[in-house]
Amino acid sequence: MLFLRCDRHRLSQCRALSERKAPPRPVRSWVERLSTTDYLSDHGPKLVGLGYHCVPIRPGKKHPGLDNWESINFTAAKFRKAAANGFAGGGVGIKTEHTPVVDIDVYAQELSTWAVSRACELFDFQPIPMRSGQAPKAALVFRTDEPFRKVVSARWRDPNDWEGEREHRIEVLGQGQQCVAYGVHPDTGKPYTWTAHPLLDVPAAELPTITLEQAQSLCAEFDAHCAAKGWIRCGRASEGARNGTVEHDFLETYVAPQGVGADV
């Protein structure tokens, strides 16, 4: 009888242990999870060596958060130093003055596919590095011998979407801008990926070239295609933007945090 009572006691203990829930694991932010991925010390110097003009990107952001970043020459040594100066877990951006980026800011898969295909056709199907951070959005990287300011299309909306829900457009980033090349997307929490011709495999001098006229033509064709689809125009690019000047960008309004300087 004593042995039976002991067995029942042990059985109840085992059952209690099996039903006990493990304490929840602490949820770490993507910045903390990324701390072991050193884009700054690895990818930054490599891109600099390939001829790209780069800039460190703050963790959780799409921009550098630095005063006068566009005029700073970020060397390989400065990238290695950046991780110890507030950029740990950050990413690497490329300045788009000499390497313009066609930013296909499109949420609809069919329209994004058309835009990428049209860009490839416009440039005679040359190998074009293509990066994605939040698919089906995409970014195509080029080079230019004659830098120009940002060129933008109009903003368009699918008539089946609610007004203000999602707007689609193309931007060709140029002087005064940058584009994140490697790092983690702040909205998805996942690394940016290169779906074709990773930038680390392509020297800047071997990129296909783009001119202001080609950038304007691509944006104009995007507008015409959206109009033909019966989409709704939400905004119109100014003539200044059409002619290669910046209509508006974050440099005009962004104020860097206090204590953030150029010594990186």
mmCIF file of C-alpha atoms in Angstrom:
data_model
loop_
_atom_site.group_PDB
_atom_site.id
_atom_site.type_symbol
_atom_site.label_atom_id
_atom_site.label_comp_id
_atom_site.label_asym_id
_atom_site.label_seq_id
_atom_site.Cartn_x
_atom_site.Cartn_y
_atom_site.Cartn_z
ATOM 1 C CA MET A 1 0.000 0.000 0.000
ATOM 2 C CA LEU A 2 2.887 2.335 0.824
ATOM 3 C CA PHE A 3 4.561 1.620 -2.542
ATOM 4 C CA LEU A 4 1.284 2.342 -4.395
ATOM 5 C CA ARG A 5 0.944 5.670 -2.583
ATOM 6 C CA CYS A 6 4.535 6.612 -3.514
ATOM 7 C CA ASP A 7 3.947 5.689 -7.160
ATOM 8 C CA ARG A 8 0.819 7.832 -7.276
ATOM 9 C CA HIS A 9 2.757 10.708 -5.723
ATOM 10 C CA ARG A 10 5.529 10.380 -8.303
ATOM 11 C CA LEU A 11 2.965 10.164 -11.107
ATOM 12 C CA SER A 12 1.288 13.365 -9.974
ATOM 13 C CA GLN A 13 4.692 15.086 -9.806
ATOM 14 C CA CYS A 14 5.564 13.991 -13.342
ATOM 15 C CA ARG A 15 2.191 15.179 -14.610
ATOM 16 C CA ALA A 16 2.661 18.539 -12.935
ATOM 17 C CA LEU A 17 6.098 18.916 -14.484
ATOM 18 C CA SER A 18 4.829 17.997 -17.945
ATOM 19 C CA GLU A 19 1.999 20.533 -17.728
ATOM 20 C CA ARG A 20 4.216 23.318 -16.439
ATOM 21 C CA LYS A 21 4.701 25.972 -19.109
ATOM 22 C CA ALA A 22 8.189 27.118 -19.881
ATOM 23 C CA PRO A 23 8.773 30.776 -19.118
ATOM 24 C CA PRO A 24 8.462 32.913 -22.255
ATOM 25 C CA ARG A 25 11.691 33.787 -23.962
ATOM 26 C CA PRO A 26 12.516 37.458 -23.972
ATOM 27 C CA VAL A 27 11.666 39.067 -27.292
ATOM 28 C CA ARG A 28 14.691 40.750 -28.817
ATOM 29 C CA SER A 29 14.403 43.523 -31.324
ATOM 30 C CA TRP A 30 15.737 42.890 -34.818
ATOM 31 C CA VAL A 31 18.553 45.291 -34.059
ATOM 32 C CA GLU A 32 19.662 43.059 -31.178
ATOM 33 C CA ARG A 33 19.309 39.959 -33.339
ATOM 34 C CA LEU A 34 21.427 41.611 -35.984
ATOM 35 C CA SER A 35 24.245 42.478 -33.616
ATOM 36 C CA THR A 36 26.257 39.478 -34.840
ATOM 37 C CA THR A 37 25.936 40.589 -38.483
ATOM 38 C CA ASP A 38 28.644 43.149 -39.054
ATOM 39 C CA TYR A 39 27.659 44.832 -42.291
ATOM 40 C CA LEU A 40 29.729 47.881 -41.435
ATOM 41 C CA SER A 41 33.085 46.165 -40.949
ATOM 42 C CA ASP A 42 32.591 43.617 -43.718
ATOM 43 C CA HIS A 43 30.335 44.918 -46.494
ATOM 44 C CA GLY A 44 31.248 48.598 -46.139
ATOM 45 C CA PRO A 45 34.991 48.239 -46.847
ATOM 46 C CA LYS A 46 34.305 45.759 -49.658
ATOM 47 C CA LEU A 47 31.933 48.148 -51.423
ATOM 48 C CA VAL A 48 34.403 50.999 -50.989
ATOM 49 C CA GLY A 49 37.044 48.795 -52.584
ATOM 50 C CA LEU A 50 34.714 48.179 -55.533
ATOM 51 C CA GLY A 51 34.480 51.898 -56.181
ATOM 52 C CA TYR A 52 31.192 52.767 -54.493
ATOM 53 C CA HIS A 53 30.693 55.928 -52.447
ATOM 54 C CA CYS A 54 29.100 54.578 -49.295
ATOM 55 C CA VAL A 55 27.580 55.799 -46.058
ATOM 56 C CA PRO A 56 26.766 53.982 -42.783
ATOM 57 C CA ILE A 57 23.077 53.517 -42.000
ATOM 58 C CA ARG A 58 21.777 53.749 -38.449
ATOM 59 C CA PRO A 59 20.183 50.584 -36.998
ATOM 60 C CA GLY A 60 16.439 50.526 -37.587
ATOM 61 C CA LYS A 61 16.596 53.332 -40.136
ATOM 62 C CA LYS A 62 16.857 53.874 -43.869
ATOM 63 C CA HIS A 63 19.040 56.959 -43.573
ATOM 64 C CA PRO A 64 22.439 57.802 -42.032
ATOM 65 C CA GLY A 65 21.251 60.271 -39.400
ATOM 66 C CA LEU A 66 24.433 62.278 -39.807
ATOM 67 C CA ASP A 67 25.078 65.936 -40.463
ATOM 68 C CA ASN A 68 26.487 66.563 -43.943
ATOM 69 C CA TRP A 69 26.827 62.860 -44.678
ATOM 70 C CA GLU A 70 26.686 63.495 -48.412
ATOM 71 C CA SER A 71 29.957 65.445 -48.291
ATOM 72 C CA ILE A 72 31.885 62.972 -46.125
ATOM 73 C CA ASN A 73 34.267 60.481 -47.680
ATOM 74 C CA PHE A 74 33.589 57.282 -45.751
ATOM 75 C CA THR A 75 36.711 55.165 -46.085
ATOM 76 C CA ALA A 76 37.049 51.504 -45.162
ATOM 77 C CA ALA A 77 38.668 52.535 -41.873
ATOM 78 C CA LYS A 78 35.754 54.829 -41.031
ATOM 79 C CA PHE A 79 33.301 52.011 -41.630
ATOM 80 C CA ARG A 80 35.190 49.767 -39.213
ATOM 81 C CA LYS A 81 35.107 52.568 -36.665
ATOM 82 C CA ALA A 82 31.408 53.297 -37.129
ATOM 83 C CA ALA A 83 30.235 50.221 -35.191
ATOM 84 C CA ALA A 84 31.801 51.653 -32.027
ATOM 85 C CA ASN A 85 30.250 55.079 -32.574
ATOM 86 C CA GLY A 86 26.503 54.462 -32.409
ATOM 87 C CA PHE A 87 26.079 52.365 -35.558
ATOM 88 C CA ALA A 88 26.461 48.823 -34.149
ATOM 89 C CA GLY A 89 24.099 46.529 -36.064
ATOM 90 C CA GLY A 90 23.633 49.165 -38.740
ATOM 91 C CA GLY A 91 23.704 48.840 -42.487
ATOM 92 C CA VAL A 92 25.533 50.212 -45.497
ATOM 93 C CA GLY A 93 24.084 52.627 -48.027
ATOM 94 C CA ILE A 94 25.452 53.774 -51.362
ATOM 95 C CA LYS A 95 25.406 57.422 -52.368
ATOM 96 C CA THR A 96 23.445 57.768 -55.578
ATOM 97 C CA GLU A 97 25.174 60.784 -57.118
ATOM 98 C CA HIS A 98 27.419 58.629 -59.323
ATOM 99 C CA THR A 99 25.432 55.403 -58.945
ATOM 100 C CA PRO A 100 21.758 56.352 -59.438
ATOM 101 C CA VAL A 101 19.130 53.920 -58.211
ATOM 102 C CA VAL A 102 15.787 53.249 -59.881
ATOM 103 C CA ASP A 103 13.551 52.800 -56.861
ATOM 104 C CA ILE A 104 10.433 50.883 -57.904
ATOM 105 C CA ASP A 105 8.196 51.851 -55.029
ATOM 106 C CA VAL A 106 5.363 49.560 -56.086
ATOM 107 C CA TYR A 107 3.280 47.219 -53.929
ATOM 108 C CA ALA A 108 1.475 45.439 -56.792
ATOM 109 C CA GLN A 109 3.355 42.414 -58.114
ATOM 110 C CA GLU A 110 2.144 42.744 -61.713
ATOM 111 C CA LEU A 111 3.068 46.424 -61.918
ATOM 112 C CA SER A 112 6.450 45.841 -60.274
ATOM 113 C CA THR A 113 7.204 43.049 -62.745
ATOM 114 C CA TRP A 114 6.290 45.344 -65.629
ATOM 115 C CA ALA A 115 8.516 48.141 -64.298
ATOM 116 C CA VAL A 116 11.521 45.831 -63.820
ATOM 117 C CA SER A 117 11.019 44.264 -67.260
ATOM 118 C CA ARG A 118 10.677 47.670 -68.911
ATOM 119 C CA ALA A 119 13.855 48.897 -67.231
ATOM 120 C CA CYS A 120 15.754 45.822 -68.431
ATOM 121 C CA GLU A 121 14.419 46.337 -71.949
ATOM 122 C CA LEU A 122 15.253 50.049 -71.917
ATOM 123 C CA PHE A 123 18.869 49.214 -71.058
ATOM 124 C CA ASP A 124 19.217 46.427 -73.628
ATOM 125 C CA PHE A 125 18.977 43.665 -71.025
ATOM 126 C CA GLN A 126 22.367 44.447 -69.529
ATOM 127 C CA PRO A 127 23.080 42.779 -66.162
ATOM 128 C CA ILE A 128 21.524 45.143 -63.608
ATOM 129 C CA PRO A 129 22.026 44.639 -59.848
ATOM 130 C CA MET A 130 18.578 44.390 -58.261
ATOM 131 C CA ARG A 131 17.826 44.596 -54.559
ATOM 132 C CA SER A 132 14.622 43.945 -52.643
ATOM 133 C CA GLY A 133 13.745 44.954 -49.111
ATOM 134 C CA GLN A 134 9.973 44.694 -49.104
ATOM 135 C CA ALA A 135 8.872 42.690 -52.118
ATOM 136 C CA PRO A 136 7.548 43.293 -54.697
ATOM 137 C CA LYS A 137 9.318 46.646 -54.352
ATOM 138 C CA ALA A 138 12.716 46.656 -56.011
ATOM 139 C CA ALA A 139 15.772 48.843 -56.554
ATOM 140 C CA LEU A 140 18.004 48.755 -59.639
ATOM 141 C CA VAL A 141 21.527 50.185 -59.493
ATOM 142 C CA PHE A 142 23.216 52.055 -62.346
ATOM 143 C CA ARG A 143 26.094 54.464 -62.838
ATOM 144 C CA THR A 144 26.274 57.828 -64.561
ATOM 145 C CA ASP A 145 28.997 60.111 -65.878
ATOM 146 C CA GLU A 146 26.702 63.144 -65.617
ATOM 147 C CA PRO A 147 25.083 63.264 -62.154
ATOM 148 C CA PHE A 148 21.512 64.552 -61.900
ATOM 149 C CA ARG A 149 18.994 65.239 -59.181
ATOM 150 C CA LYS A 150 16.103 62.951 -58.308
ATOM 151 C CA VAL A 151 13.506 62.230 -60.973
ATOM 152 C CA VAL A 152 10.062 60.990 -59.922
ATOM 153 C CA SER A 153 6.895 59.708 -61.531
ATOM 154 C CA ALA A 154 3.422 60.631 -60.444
ATOM 155 C CA ARG A 155 1.846 58.622 -57.603
ATOM 156 C CA TRP A 156 -0.814 56.109 -58.634
ATOM 157 C CA ARG A 157 -3.497 54.074 -56.902
ATOM 158 C CA ASP A 158 -5.286 50.921 -57.977
ATOM 159 C CA PRO A 159 -9.017 51.794 -58.176
ATOM 160 C CA ASN A 160 -9.735 48.619 -56.204
ATOM 161 C CA ASP A 161 -7.773 49.968 -53.221
ATOM 162 C CA TRP A 162 -9.140 52.372 -50.651
ATOM 163 C CA GLU A 163 -8.140 56.000 -51.147
ATOM 164 C CA GLY A 164 -4.859 56.651 -49.365
ATOM 165 C CA GLU A 165 -4.294 52.915 -48.749
ATOM 166 C CA ARG A 166 -1.349 52.299 -51.083
ATOM 167 C CA GLU A 167 0.305 54.545 -53.613
ATOM 168 C CA HIS A 168 2.736 53.389 -56.271
ATOM 169 C CA ARG A 169 5.499 55.315 -58.026
ATOM 170 C CA ILE A 170 9.023 55.220 -59.400
ATOM 171 C CA GLU A 171 11.878 57.388 -58.181
ATOM 172 C CA VAL A 172 15.306 57.628 -59.737
ATOM 173 C CA LEU A 173 17.584 58.631 -56.871
ATOM 174 C CA GLY A 174 20.529 60.854 -57.744
ATOM 175 C CA GLN A 175 22.492 63.732 -56.236
ATOM 176 C CA GLY A 176 21.905 64.294 -52.530
ATOM 177 C CA GLN A 177 20.407 60.873 -51.863
ATOM 178 C CA GLN A 178 21.458 57.402 -50.847
ATOM 179 C CA CYS A 179 19.991 53.917 -50.954
ATOM 180 C CA VAL A 180 20.459 51.117 -48.425
ATOM 181 C CA ALA A 181 22.475 48.348 -50.039
ATOM 182 C CA TYR A 182 22.994 45.968 -47.114
ATOM 183 C CA GLY A 183 21.337 45.793 -43.718
ATOM 184 C CA VAL A 184 17.952 44.948 -42.262
ATOM 185 C CA HIS A 185 14.706 46.511 -43.442
ATOM 186 C CA PRO A 186 13.120 48.419 -40.539
ATOM 187 C CA ASP A 187 9.568 47.363 -41.468
ATOM 188 C CA THR A 188 10.064 43.670 -42.266
ATOM 189 C CA GLY A 189 12.876 43.008 -39.773
ATOM 190 C CA LYS A 190 14.602 40.939 -42.465
ATOM 191 C CA PRO A 191 17.832 41.567 -44.399
ATOM 192 C CA TYR A 192 17.733 43.293 -47.755
ATOM 193 C CA THR A 193 18.356 40.732 -50.479
ATOM 194 C CA TRP A 194 19.941 40.950 -53.913
ATOM 195 C CA THR A 195 17.776 38.992 -56.319
ATOM 196 C CA ALA A 196 20.120 39.569 -59.268
ATOM 197 C CA HIS A 197 23.805 40.464 -59.553
ATOM 198 C CA PRO A 198 24.666 41.261 -55.898
ATOM 199 C CA LEU A 199 26.446 44.571 -55.558
ATOM 200 C CA LEU A 200 29.392 42.901 -53.824
ATOM 201 C CA ASP A 201 30.054 41.059 -57.100
ATOM 202 C CA VAL A 202 29.882 44.087 -59.390
ATOM 203 C CA PRO A 203 32.517 46.853 -59.468
ATOM 204 C CA ALA A 204 30.956 50.295 -59.773
ATOM 205 C CA ALA A 205 32.748 50.875 -63.077
ATOM 206 C CA GLU A 206 30.964 47.853 -64.596
ATOM 207 C CA LEU A 207 27.424 48.997 -63.812
ATOM 208 C CA PRO A 208 25.177 49.837 -66.767
ATOM 209 C CA THR A 209 24.927 53.594 -67.359
ATOM 210 C CA ILE A 210 21.824 55.743 -67.042
ATOM 211 C CA THR A 211 21.283 59.321 -68.197
ATOM 212 C CA LEU A 212 18.854 61.988 -67.030
ATOM 213 C CA GLU A 213 16.881 61.552 -70.245
ATOM 214 C CA GLN A 214 16.575 57.801 -69.686
ATOM 215 C CA ALA A 215 15.450 58.355 -66.094
ATOM 216 C CA GLN A 216 12.791 60.810 -67.278
ATOM 217 C CA SER A 217 11.694 58.418 -70.013
ATOM 218 C CA LEU A 218 11.272 55.517 -67.585
ATOM 219 C CA CYS A 219 9.144 57.624 -65.225
ATOM 220 C CA ALA A 220 7.058 58.908 -68.142
ATOM 221 C CA GLU A 221 6.444 55.375 -69.396
ATOM 222 C CA PHE A 222 5.430 54.304 -65.895
ATOM 223 C CA ASP A 223 2.880 57.137 -65.789
ATOM 224 C CA ALA A 224 1.518 56.205 -69.220
ATOM 225 C CA HIS A 225 1.267 52.519 -68.277
ATOM 226 C CA CYS A 226 -0.639 53.258 -65.058
ATOM 227 C CA ALA A 227 -2.988 55.610 -66.878
ATOM 228 C CA ALA A 228 -3.674 52.971 -69.534
ATOM 229 C CA LYS A 229 -4.545 50.492 -66.777
ATOM 230 C CA GLY A 230 -7.191 52.887 -65.520
ATOM 231 C CA TRP A 231 -5.382 53.627 -62.275
ATOM 232 C CA ILE A 232 -6.023 56.829 -60.367
ATOM 233 C CA ARG A 233 -3.386 59.572 -60.306
ATOM 234 C CA CYS A 234 -2.786 60.657 -56.715
ATOM 235 C CA GLY A 235 -0.152 63.272 -57.340
ATOM 236 C CA ARG A 236 1.853 64.792 -60.100
ATOM 237 C CA ALA A 237 5.615 65.202 -60.347
ATOM 238 C CA SER A 238 6.579 68.844 -60.634
ATOM 239 C CA GLU A 239 8.302 70.130 -63.757
ATOM 240 C CA GLY A 240 11.370 70.628 -61.566
ATOM 241 C CA ALA A 241 11.431 66.929 -60.765
ATOM 242 C CA ARG A 242 10.916 66.099 -64.441
ATOM 243 C CA ASN A 243 13.904 68.251 -65.303
ATOM 244 C CA GLY A 244 16.136 66.509 -62.816
ATOM 245 C CA THR A 245 15.836 68.674 -59.704
ATOM 246 C CA VAL A 246 14.615 67.517 -56.325
ATOM 247 C CA GLU A 247 10.962 68.270 -55.685
ATOM 248 C CA HIS A 248 11.319 67.227 -52.043
ATOM 249 C CA ASP A 249 13.434 64.850 -50.047
ATOM 250 C CA PHE A 250 14.283 64.141 -46.428
ATOM 251 C CA LEU A 251 17.432 66.294 -46.541
ATOM 252 C CA GLU A 252 15.236 69.405 -46.603
ATOM 253 C CA THR A 253 13.435 68.560 -43.376
ATOM 254 C CA TYR A 254 15.500 65.970 -41.519
ATOM 255 C CA VAL A 255 17.337 67.158 -38.425
ATOM 256 C CA ALA A 256 20.085 64.852 -37.154
ATOM 257 C CA PRO A 257 19.892 63.851 -33.452
ATOM 258 C CA GLN A 258 21.927 65.923 -31.026
ATOM 259 C CA GLY A 259 25.461 64.693 -30.570
ATOM 260 C CA VAL A 260 25.548 62.965 -33.940
ATOM 261 C CA GLY A 261 28.452 64.293 -35.948
ATOM 262 C CA ALA A 262 30.604 63.376 -38.874
ATOM 263 C CA ASP A 263 33.370 61.637 -36.932
ATOM 264 C CA VAL A 264 32.638 58.018 -37.816
#
